[in-house]
Coordinates of C-alpha atoms and ligand atoms in Angstrom, one line a residue:
M1 CA 98.6 -26.8 23.7
T2 CA 94.9 -25.8 23.2
V3 CA 93.5 -22.3 23.7
E4 CA 89.8 -21.5 23.5
T5 CA 88.1 -18.1 23.2
E6 CA 84.4 -17.2 23.5
A7 CA 84.8 -13.9 21.6
L8 CA 87.3 -14.1 18.7
T9 CA 88.4 -10.8 17.3
A10 CA 90.9 -9.9 14.6
A11 CA 93.3 -8.8 17.3
T12 CA 93.1 -12.1 19.1
E13 CA 93.5 -13.9 15.9
R14 CA 96.8 -12.0 15.2
L15 CA 98.0 -12.6 18.7
F16 CA 97.4 -16.3 18.5
A17 CA 99.0 -16.5 15.0
S18 CA 102.1 -14.8 16.4
R19 CA 102.3 -17.5 19.0
G20 CA 102.1 -20.3 16.4
L21 CA 98.6 -21.3 17.3
R22 CA 96.4 -22.7 14.5
Q23 CA 92.6 -22.4 14.4
V24 CA 91.1 -25.9 14.5
F25 CA 87.4 -25.0 15.2
A26 CA 85.2 -22.0 15.0
E27 CA 81.5 -21.4 15.4
D28 CA 79.3 -18.3 15.4
V29 CA 76.8 -17.5 18.1
M30 CA 73.8 -15.8 16.4
R31 CA 70.9 -14.0 18.0
F32 CA 67.3 -13.2 17.0
D33 CA 65.9 -10.2 18.9
L34 CA 62.4 -11.5 19.7
A35 CA 61.6 -8.4 21.8
G36 CA 62.5 -6.1 18.8
A37 CA 61.2 -8.0 15.8
E38 CA 58.4 -10.3 14.6
P39 CA 59.7 -13.7 13.4
P40 CA 59.7 -13.8 9.6
D41 CA 56.5 -15.1 8.0
V42 CA 57.6 -18.3 6.3
A43 CA 55.1 -20.8 5.1
L44 CA 55.6 -24.6 5.4
P45 CA 55.9 -26.4 2.1
P46 CA 52.4 -27.5 0.9
G47 CA 51.0 -30.5 2.8
V48 CA 53.7 -30.5 5.5
R49 CA 52.4 -30.8 9.1
L50 CA 54.2 -30.3 12.4
G51 CA 54.1 -32.4 15.6
E52 CA 55.5 -31.5 19.0
W53 CA 58.2 -33.6 20.7
G54 CA 56.8 -36.5 22.8
S55 CA 58.6 -39.6 24.1
D56 CA 56.4 -41.7 21.7
I57 CA 57.9 -40.0 18.6
A58 CA 61.4 -39.3 19.9
G59 CA 62.7 -42.2 17.8
R60 CA 61.3 -40.5 14.6
F61 CA 63.1 -37.2 15.6
F62 CA 66.3 -39.2 16.0
A63 CA 65.9 -40.8 12.5
V64 CA 65.5 -37.4 10.9
Y65 CA 68.4 -35.9 12.9
D66 CA 70.6 -38.8 11.9
A67 CA 69.7 -38.5 8.2
S68 CA 70.1 -34.7 8.2
F69 CA 73.4 -34.4 10.1
R70 CA 75.3 -37.6 9.0
D71 CA 77.1 -35.7 6.1
R72 CA 78.2 -32.9 8.5
P73 CA 81.9 -32.9 9.4
G74 CA 82.5 -34.3 12.9
F75 CA 79.1 -36.1 13.0
P76 CA 79.3 -38.2 16.2
G77 CA 77.2 -41.2 15.0
W78 CA 75.5 -41.6 18.4
P79 CA 72.9 -44.3 18.9
A80 CA 69.3 -43.1 19.3
E81 CA 69.2 -43.5 23.1
R82 CA 72.2 -41.3 23.6
W83 CA 70.9 -38.5 21.3
V84 CA 67.4 -38.6 22.9
A85 CA 68.9 -38.5 26.4
W86 CA 71.2 -35.6 25.4
T87 CA 68.3 -33.7 23.8
A88 CA 65.4 -34.2 26.2
G89 CA 67.5 -34.7 29.4
D90 CA 68.5 -31.0 29.4
D91 CA 66.5 -29.2 32.1
E92 CA 66.1 -26.3 29.7
F93 CA 64.7 -28.5 26.9
R94 CA 61.3 -27.2 25.6
P95 CA 59.3 -30.0 24.0
Q96 CA 56.5 -27.5 22.8
W97 CA 59.1 -25.7 20.7
S98 CA 60.7 -28.9 19.3
L99 CA 58.9 -29.9 16.1
L100 CA 58.9 -32.8 13.7
A101 CA 57.8 -32.0 10.1
T102 CA 56.1 -34.7 8.1
G103 CA 55.1 -34.7 4.4
V104 CA 51.7 -35.7 2.9
D105 CA 53.1 -39.2 2.2
G106 CA 53.8 -39.7 5.9
D107 CA 57.6 -39.4 5.5
D108 CA 59.4 -37.4 8.1
A109 CA 61.2 -34.5 6.4
G110 CA 62.8 -32.2 9.1
F111 CA 63.0 -31.4 12.7
I112 CA 63.9 -28.6 15.2
T113 CA 64.8 -29.0 18.9
C114 CA 64.9 -26.0 21.3
A115 CA 65.8 -25.2 24.8
Q116 CA 65.0 -22.1 26.8
G117 CA 66.6 -19.2 24.8
W118 CA 68.2 -21.6 22.3
I119 CA 67.6 -23.3 19.0
V120 CA 69.6 -26.4 19.7
Q121 CA 69.5 -28.3 16.3
V122 CA 67.6 -28.0 13.0
G123 CA 67.8 -30.5 10.2
V124 CA 66.1 -31.3 7.0
V125 CA 66.7 -34.7 5.2
P126 CA 68.6 -34.2 1.9
A127 CA 65.6 -35.0 -0.3
W128 CA 63.6 -32.1 1.2
R129 CA 66.3 -29.4 1.2
G130 CA 65.9 -26.1 -0.6
R131 CA 62.1 -26.0 -0.4
G132 CA 61.9 -23.6 2.6
L133 CA 61.3 -26.2 5.2
G134 CA 64.4 -25.3 7.3
A135 CA 63.3 -21.6 7.3
A136 CA 59.7 -22.5 8.2
L137 CA 60.8 -24.7 11.2
V138 CA 63.1 -21.9 12.5
A139 CA 60.3 -19.3 12.0
E140 CA 57.7 -21.4 13.8
A141 CA 60.1 -22.1 16.8
L142 CA 60.7 -18.4 17.0
R143 CA 57.0 -17.6 17.0
R144 CA 56.5 -20.1 19.8
M145 CA 59.3 -18.7 21.9
R146 CA 58.1 -15.1 21.4
A147 CA 54.5 -16.1 22.5
T148 CA 55.9 -17.1 25.9
G149 CA 57.7 -13.7 26.3
A150 CA 61.2 -14.9 25.5
A151 CA 63.4 -11.8 24.7
D152 CA 65.8 -13.5 22.3
A153 CA 66.8 -16.7 20.7
L154 CA 70.4 -17.8 20.2
L155 CA 72.0 -20.6 18.1
D156 CA 75.5 -21.9 17.3
V157 CA 76.5 -22.5 13.7
N158 CA 79.9 -23.7 12.5
V159 CA 81.6 -21.1 10.4
N160 CA 81.9 -23.6 7.6
N161 CA 78.2 -24.4 7.5
P162 CA 76.2 -22.6 4.8
A163 CA 73.2 -22.7 7.2
G164 CA 74.6 -19.5 8.6
Q165 CA 73.4 -17.7 5.4
L166 CA 69.9 -19.0 6.1
Y167 CA 69.9 -17.7 9.6
T168 CA 71.1 -14.3 8.4
R169 CA 68.3 -14.2 5.8
L170 CA 65.8 -14.9 8.6
G171 CA 67.0 -11.9 10.7
F172 CA 69.7 -13.4 13.0
T173 CA 72.7 -11.3 13.7
L174 CA 76.2 -12.3 14.8
L175 CA 76.7 -12.1 18.6
G176 CA 80.2 -13.5 18.7
R177 CA 82.6 -16.2 17.5
R178 CA 83.9 -19.0 19.6
A179 CA 87.1 -20.6 18.5
R180 CA 89.7 -23.2 19.5
F181 CA 93.4 -22.9 18.6
Q182 CA 96.1 -25.5 18.9
R183 CA 99.9 -25.6 18.9
T184 CA 101.9 -28.8 18.8
V185 CA 104.6 -28.4 21.3
S186 CA 107.6 -30.5 20.3
Ligands
COA1 C1 70.4 -26.2 7.2 C2 69.2 -27.0 6.7 C3 68.3 -27.3 7.9 C4 68.4 -26.1 5.8 O1 67.2 -26.8 5.4 P1 66.4 -26.4 4.1 O2 65.1 -27.0 4.2 O3 67.2 -26.7 2.9 O4 66.4 -24.8 4.2 P2 65.6 -23.8 3.3 O5 65.1 -24.4 2.1 O6 64.7 -23.0 4.1 O7 66.8 -22.8 3.0 C5 67.9 -23.2 2.1 C6 69.1 -22.3 2.5 O8 69.9 -23.0 3.5 C7 71.2 -22.6 3.3 N1 72.0 -23.9 3.2 C8 72.1 -24.7 4.3 N2 72.9 -25.7 4.0 C9 73.2 -25.6 2.7 C10 74.0 -26.4 1.8 N3 74.6 -27.6 2.2 N4 74.1 -26.1 0.6 C11 73.5 -24.9 0.1 N5 72.8 -24.1 0.9 C12 72.6 -24.5 2.2 C13 71.3 -21.7 2.1 O9 71.3 -20.4 2.6 C14 70.0 -22.0 1.4 O10 69.5 -20.9 0.7 P3 69.1 -20.9 -0.8 O11 68.1 -22.0 -1.0 O12 68.6 -19.6 -1.1 O13 70.5 -21.3 -1.5 C15 69.6 -28.2 5.9 O14 70.6 -27.9 4.9 C16 70.3 -29.3 6.8 O15 69.6 -30.1 7.4 N6 71.7 -29.3 6.9 C17 72.4 -30.3 7.7 C18 72.2 -30.1 9.2 C19 72.7 -28.7 9.6 O16 73.8 -28.3 9.2 N7 71.9 -28.0 10.4 C20 72.2 -26.7 10.9 C21 73.1 -26.8 12.0 S1 73.4 -25.2 12.7

C-alpha cells in the first residue's frame, strides 16, 4: 500500500506511523518571494560565462546534468534525447532562464533549467563545487524571473540533499513537504 501527501505535518507523520506506514521518499518545496525581496547578489566565479539554452547546445547541458547528478540517489541514467525532451518539451520551459556555465578553459561547469515559476534543476560538476557557482546560477535565474514580473520561484529538493542548505542561505523558505509512505500488506 502506498500513501502520498503534498503537505506532511508532524500529526500526519504520527498518524501514518500508527498505521504501520514507513516513509520511503520526502522532498521539500521551497519558495523565493520575488515580489518581496531582491535576489541575492552572488558573483560568478572569475572567468565563468553564461549561455542561454538553445537546441544547438542542449547536448552540452545534458553532459553537465549527467556529470552533476549521477552520484545522486535514484539517478535515472536517461540518454540525452530523453532528458532534453523532458526538459525542453514542457510548455512552461523557459530557455532564457536556463543557463550553461563555462569556465575560461572552455570546460562546461554547471547549468540551471527553469520553467514558469520553477527552478527545475541546478547542477555543478564535482570539480567545480564549493566555489559559489551553484549559488550564482540560482541568483541569476531569480534575477531573470523577477525582471519579467514573476511573483515567486519554487523548487523541489529531496530532504536528504545538502543543497537545501544552499537554498536557505540564498533566501528560500519552506513551503511544504511532499512525502510517500508504504506498508507491505502480507
Ligand atoms: C547543489 C550544487 C548545485 C551546489 O553547487 P556548488 O557550486 O557547489 O554550490 P555553491 O558553491 O554555491 O554552494 C555550496 C553549498 O552547497 C551546499 N551543498 C550542496 N551539495 C553539497 C554536498 N554534496 N556536500 C556539501 N555541501 C553541499 C552546501 O550548503 C554548500 O555550502 P558550503 O560551501 O558553505 O558548505 C552541487 O552540489 C550539485 O550539483 N549537486 C548535485 C546535483 C544536485 O543535487 N542538485 C540540486 C538538486 S535540488
